[in-house]
mmCIF file of C-alpha atoms and ligand atoms in Angstrom:
data_model
loop_
_atom_site.group_PDB
_atom_site.id
_atom_site.type_symbol
_atom_site.label_atom_id
_atom_site.label_comp_id
_atom_site.label_asym_id
_atom_site.label_seq_id
_atom_site.Cartn_x
_atom_site.Cartn_y
_atom_site.Cartn_z
ATOM 1 C CA MET A 27 -11.997 -21.591 -26.284
ATOM 2 C CA ARG A 28 -10.395 -22.509 -23.656
ATOM 3 C CA ARG A 29 -7.242 -21.033 -24.543
ATOM 4 C CA ALA A 30 -9.195 -17.798 -24.119
ATOM 5 C CA GLY A 31 -10.768 -18.194 -20.907
ATOM 6 C CA LEU A 32 -7.358 -19.289 -19.044
ATOM 7 C CA VAL A 33 -5.637 -15.863 -21.260
ATOM 8 C CA ALA A 34 -8.777 -13.687 -19.756
ATOM 9 C CA LEU A 35 -7.756 -15.371 -16.030
ATOM 10 C CA ALA A 36 -4.592 -15.295 -15.911
ATOM 11 C CA ALA A 37 -4.993 -11.201 -17.818
ATOM 12 C CA ALA A 38 -7.227 -10.669 -14.753
ATOM 13 C CA LEU A 39 -4.402 -12.091 -11.745
ATOM 14 C CA LEU A 40 -1.913 -10.174 -12.877
ATOM 15 C CA PRO A 41 -2.384 -7.419 -11.036
ATOM 16 C CA LEU A 42 -3.015 -9.384 -7.787
ATOM 17 C CA ALA A 43 0.497 -10.635 -8.599
ATOM 18 C CA ALA A 44 1.699 -6.759 -8.995
ATOM 19 C CA VAL A 45 -0.129 -5.991 -5.291
ATOM 20 C CA ALA A 46 1.320 -8.945 -3.228
ATOM 21 C CA ALA A 47 4.582 -8.238 -4.675
ATOM 22 C CA GLU A 48 4.772 -4.327 -3.906
ATOM 23 C CA ASP A 49 3.825 -5.885 -0.020
ATOM 24 C CA GLY A 50 7.340 -4.269 1.134
ATOM 25 C CA ARG A 51 7.159 -5.444 4.534
ATOM 26 C CA GLN A 52 9.103 -8.676 5.850
ATOM 27 C CA PHE A 53 7.303 -11.751 6.882
ATOM 28 C CA VAL A 54 7.000 -13.355 10.230
ATOM 29 C CA ALA A 55 6.411 -16.979 10.274
ATOM 30 C CA MET A 56 4.503 -18.192 13.391
ATOM 31 C CA PRO A 57 3.361 -21.189 14.536
ATOM 32 C CA ALA A 58 -0.968 -21.227 13.871
ATOM 33 C CA GLU A 59 -1.648 -21.364 17.947
ATOM 34 C CA ALA A 60 1.133 -18.058 18.527
ATOM 35 C CA ARG A 61 -0.462 -16.126 15.889
ATOM 36 C CA ALA A 62 -4.285 -16.332 16.877
ATOM 37 C CA GLU A 63 -2.989 -14.981 20.832
ATOM 38 C CA LEU A 64 -1.378 -11.786 18.548
ATOM 39 C CA ARG A 65 -4.703 -12.140 16.994
ATOM 40 C CA ALA A 66 -6.953 -12.036 19.911
ATOM 41 C CA GLU A 67 -4.073 -9.619 21.126
ATOM 42 C CA MET A 68 -4.163 -7.316 19.023
ATOM 43 C CA ILE A 69 -8.171 -7.197 19.040
ATOM 44 C CA ASP A 70 -8.251 -5.866 22.532
ATOM 45 C CA PHE A 71 -5.346 -2.893 21.647
ATOM 46 C CA GLN A 72 -7.685 -2.060 19.440
ATOM 47 C CA SER A 73 -10.894 -2.234 21.199
ATOM 48 C CA ALA A 74 -8.974 0.037 24.209
ATOM 49 C CA LEU A 75 -7.142 2.274 22.848
ATOM 50 C CA HIS A 76 -11.508 2.523 21.662
ATOM 51 C CA GLN A 77 -11.720 2.719 25.242
ATOM 52 C CA ILE A 78 -9.534 5.134 26.222
ATOM 53 C CA VAL A 79 -9.785 7.386 23.310
ATOM 54 C CA ALA A 80 -13.800 7.684 24.108
ATOM 55 C CA ALA A 81 -13.233 8.526 28.580
ATOM 56 C CA LEU A 82 -10.408 11.557 27.046
ATOM 57 C CA GLY A 83 -13.168 12.826 25.306
ATOM 58 C CA GLU A 84 -15.494 12.871 28.361
ATOM 59 C CA GLY A 85 -12.897 14.137 30.527
ATOM 60 C CA ARG A 86 -12.433 10.937 32.717
ATOM 61 C CA HIS A 87 -9.276 11.195 32.433
ATOM 62 C CA GLY A 88 -8.206 8.277 35.829
ATOM 63 C CA ASP A 89 -10.262 5.677 33.738
ATOM 64 C CA ALA A 90 -8.846 6.352 30.209
ATOM 65 C CA ALA A 91 -5.183 5.194 32.377
ATOM 66 C CA ASP A 92 -6.365 2.620 33.977
ATOM 67 C CA ALA A 93 -7.410 1.035 30.452
ATOM 68 C CA ALA A 94 -4.071 2.307 29.090
ATOM 69 C CA GLU A 95 -2.208 0.836 31.778
ATOM 70 C CA LYS A 96 -3.719 -2.628 32.029
ATOM 71 C CA GLN A 97 -4.189 -3.439 28.820
ATOM 72 C CA ILE A 98 -1.451 -2.462 26.445
ATOM 73 C CA GLY A 99 0.751 -0.909 28.915
ATOM 74 C CA VAL A 100 4.078 -2.108 30.973
ATOM 75 C CA SER A 101 0.903 -5.121 33.027
ATOM 76 C CA ALA A 102 -0.298 -5.914 29.685
ATOM 77 C CA MET A 103 3.203 -7.883 29.403
ATOM 78 C CA GLY A 104 4.043 -11.534 29.301
ATOM 79 C CA ARG A 105 0.375 -11.816 28.843
ATOM 80 C CA HIS A 106 1.164 -14.807 27.064
ATOM 81 C CA ARG A 107 4.318 -15.523 29.814
ATOM 82 C CA HIS A 108 3.093 -19.678 31.033
ATOM 83 C CA ALA A 109 1.940 -20.802 27.578
ATOM 84 C CA ALA A 110 3.609 -23.285 25.859
ATOM 85 C CA PRO A 111 6.280 -21.918 23.426
ATOM 86 C CA ASN A 112 4.571 -22.326 20.353
ATOM 87 C CA ALA A 113 1.548 -20.168 21.701
ATOM 88 C CA ARG A 114 3.784 -16.981 22.350
ATOM 89 C CA PRO A 115 3.657 -14.250 19.560
ATOM 90 C CA GLY A 116 7.351 -12.343 21.932
ATOM 91 C CA MET A 117 9.179 -16.222 20.429
ATOM 92 C CA HIS A 118 8.479 -15.753 16.501
ATOM 93 C CA MET A 119 9.801 -11.707 17.008
ATOM 94 C CA PRO A 120 12.865 -9.912 15.343
ATOM 95 C CA ALA A 121 14.103 -8.559 17.866
ATOM 96 C CA GLU A 122 13.351 -4.815 16.771
ATOM 97 C CA MET A 123 10.182 -5.846 15.737
ATOM 98 C CA HIS A 124 9.715 -7.225 19.369
ATOM 99 C CA ALA A 125 11.636 -3.628 20.855
ATOM 100 C CA ILE A 126 8.579 -1.843 19.076
ATOM 101 C CA ALA A 127 6.570 -4.032 21.284
ATOM 102 C CA ARG A 128 8.163 -3.085 24.564
ATOM 103 C CA GLY A 129 8.518 0.396 23.299
ATOM 104 C CA MET A 130 4.556 0.481 22.539
ATOM 105 C CA HIS A 131 3.926 -0.796 26.403
ATOM 106 C CA VAL A 132 6.244 1.813 28.038
ATOM 107 C CA SER A 133 4.162 4.904 26.187
ATOM 108 C CA ALA A 134 0.841 3.465 27.177
ATOM 109 C CA SER A 135 2.609 3.176 31.026
ATOM 110 C CA GLU A 136 4.271 6.465 30.238
ATOM 111 C CA PHE A 137 -0.212 7.267 28.714
ATOM 112 C CA ALA A 138 -1.732 6.765 31.839
ATOM 113 C CA LYS A 139 0.638 8.539 34.288
ATOM 114 C CA ALA A 140 0.441 11.925 32.233
ATOM 115 C CA ALA A 141 -2.953 11.199 32.335
ATOM 116 C CA ARG A 142 -3.501 10.466 35.827
ATOM 117 C CA ALA A 143 -2.606 13.886 36.069
ATOM 118 C CA GLY A 144 -4.068 15.766 34.326
ATOM 119 C CA ASP A 145 -1.354 15.953 31.389
ATOM 120 C CA VAL A 146 -3.226 16.838 28.332
ATOM 121 C CA ALA A 147 -0.474 17.293 26.264
ATOM 122 C CA LYS A 148 2.022 15.339 27.781
ATOM 123 C CA SER A 149 -0.771 12.542 27.870
ATOM 124 C CA LEU A 150 -1.406 12.638 23.657
ATOM 125 C CA GLN A 151 1.663 12.593 23.415
ATOM 126 C CA SER A 152 2.395 9.613 25.133
ATOM 127 C CA LEU A 153 -0.888 8.545 23.010
ATOM 128 C CA GLN A 154 0.447 9.397 19.353
ATOM 129 C CA THR A 155 4.027 7.534 20.583
ATOM 130 C CA VAL A 156 1.685 4.730 21.398
ATOM 131 C CA THR A 157 -0.872 4.260 18.278
ATOM 132 C CA GLY A 158 2.667 5.271 16.049
ATOM 133 C CA ALA A 159 3.546 1.874 17.110
ATOM 134 C CA CYS A 160 0.263 0.018 15.969
ATOM 135 C CA VAL A 161 1.509 1.512 12.958
ATOM 136 C CA SER A 162 5.297 1.198 12.487
ATOM 137 C CA CYS A 163 4.397 -2.734 13.700
ATOM 138 C CA HIS A 164 2.424 -2.912 11.128
ATOM 139 C CA ARG A 165 4.382 -1.572 7.797
ATOM 140 C CA ALA A 166 7.004 -3.518 8.880
ATOM 141 C CA TYR A 167 6.356 -6.659 9.515
ATOM 142 C CA ARG A 168 3.644 -8.944 8.365
ATOM 143 C CA THR A 169 2.710 -12.802 9.543
ATOM 144 C CA GLN A 170 0.569 -13.759 6.437
HETATM 145 C C1 HEC B 28 5.113 -5.129 17.704
HETATM 146 C C2 HEC B 28 3.945 -6.231 16.599
HETATM 147 C C3 HEC B 28 2.657 -5.084 16.529
HETATM 148 C C4 HEC B 28 2.270 -3.756 16.797
HETATM 149 C C5 HEC B 28 3.093 -3.117 18.285
HETATM 150 C C6 HEC B 28 1.456 -3.903 16.978
HETATM 151 N N1 HEC B 28 0.410 -4.936 16.456
HETATM 152 FE FE1 HEC B 28 -1.439 -5.474 15.864
HETATM 153 N N2 HEC B 28 -0.820 -6.582 13.921
HETATM 154 C C7 HEC B 28 0.644 -6.797 14.488
HETATM 155 C C8 HEC B 28 0.656 -8.280 13.883
HETATM 156 C C9 HEC B 28 2.008 -9.188 13.046
HETATM 157 C C10 HEC B 28 -1.206 -8.243 12.908
HETATM 158 C C11 HEC B 28 -1.378 -9.473 12.769
HETATM 159 C C12 HEC B 28 -1.749 -11.324 12.878
HETATM 160 C C13 HEC B 28 -1.842 -12.651 12.402
HETATM 161 O O1 HEC B 28 -3.167 -11.948 11.516
HETATM 162 O O2 HEC B 28 -1.111 -12.910 11.874
HETATM 163 C C14 HEC B 28 -1.692 -7.913 13.372
HETATM 164 C C15 HEC B 28 -2.967 -7.141 13.794
HETATM 165 C C16 HEC B 28 -3.936 -6.525 13.932
HETATM 166 C C17 HEC B 28 -5.081 -6.641 13.325
HETATM 167 C C18 HEC B 28 -5.664 -7.204 12.948
HETATM 168 C C19 HEC B 28 -6.469 -8.220 13.829
HETATM 169 C C20 HEC B 28 -7.457 -9.532 12.920
HETATM 170 O O3 HEC B 28 -8.270 -9.407 13.538
HETATM 171 O O4 HEC B 28 -6.858 -10.319 12.304
HETATM 172 C C21 HEC B 28 -5.383 -5.711 14.662
HETATM 173 C C22 HEC B 28 -6.774 -4.749 15.033
HETATM 174 C C23 HEC B 28 -4.304 -4.367 15.000
HETATM 175 N N3 HEC B 28 -3.463 -5.786 15.035
HETATM 176 C C24 HEC B 28 -4.366 -3.411 16.517
HETATM 177 C C25 HEC B 28 -3.324 -3.173 17.121
HETATM 178 C C26 HEC B 28 -3.193 -1.564 17.601
HETATM 179 C C27 HEC B 28 -4.485 -1.006 18.182
HETATM 180 C C28 HEC B 28 -1.728 -1.616 18.574
HETATM 181 C C29 HEC B 28 -0.989 -0.519 18.557
HETATM 182 C C30 HEC B 28 -1.413 -0.351 20.342
HETATM 183 C C31 HEC B 28 -0.791 -2.629 17.943
HETATM 184 N N4 HEC B 28 -2.166 -3.187 16.504
HETATM 185 C C32 HEC B 28 0.455 -3.509 17.420
HETATM 186 C C33 HEC B 28 2.107 -6.608 15.697
HETATM 187 C C34 HEC B 28 1.603 -5.546 16.246
#
């Protein structure tokens, strides 16, 4: 009886193990403090993106530009500059991951410039480069 229970449990867990093994993303080890900072920053990025799309939809290009520059753009870089090393996510990122992050900041600033100039086509292109950076990083790396 007991044995049958264990076998059933193993059978139930097997698909989970298979899913875990299929996760091809690179694991990046970070101290808990750095991960907590990264998560807080990520939630802010998501809110910023939401604000940007809302502002664009309502034709408030200046507001979209401000949100992008302040919250994701080059102006938002170095948020953890004065934190202890164990609370600085960037210090624990492999070079390529860090490059994706920098590219995201630069693209958000390019978006801000284009949006401020009222160039809708160009601003959407830059915004897609921003979301592309979110996607590339999330598809390539994991921290847990
Ligand atoms: C350089 C890599 C990188 C980039 C670029 C990046 N992320 Fe992330 N993101 C991560 C990692 C790593 C995690 C997992 C953090 C953890 O829990 O340890 C994460 C987690 C998140 C989460 C989940 C937070 C939670 O509650 O656990 C959200 C939401 C998110 N990112 C949004 C975004 C958005 C939106 C963008 C683009 C504007 C973006 N990220 C760009 C690396 C990145």
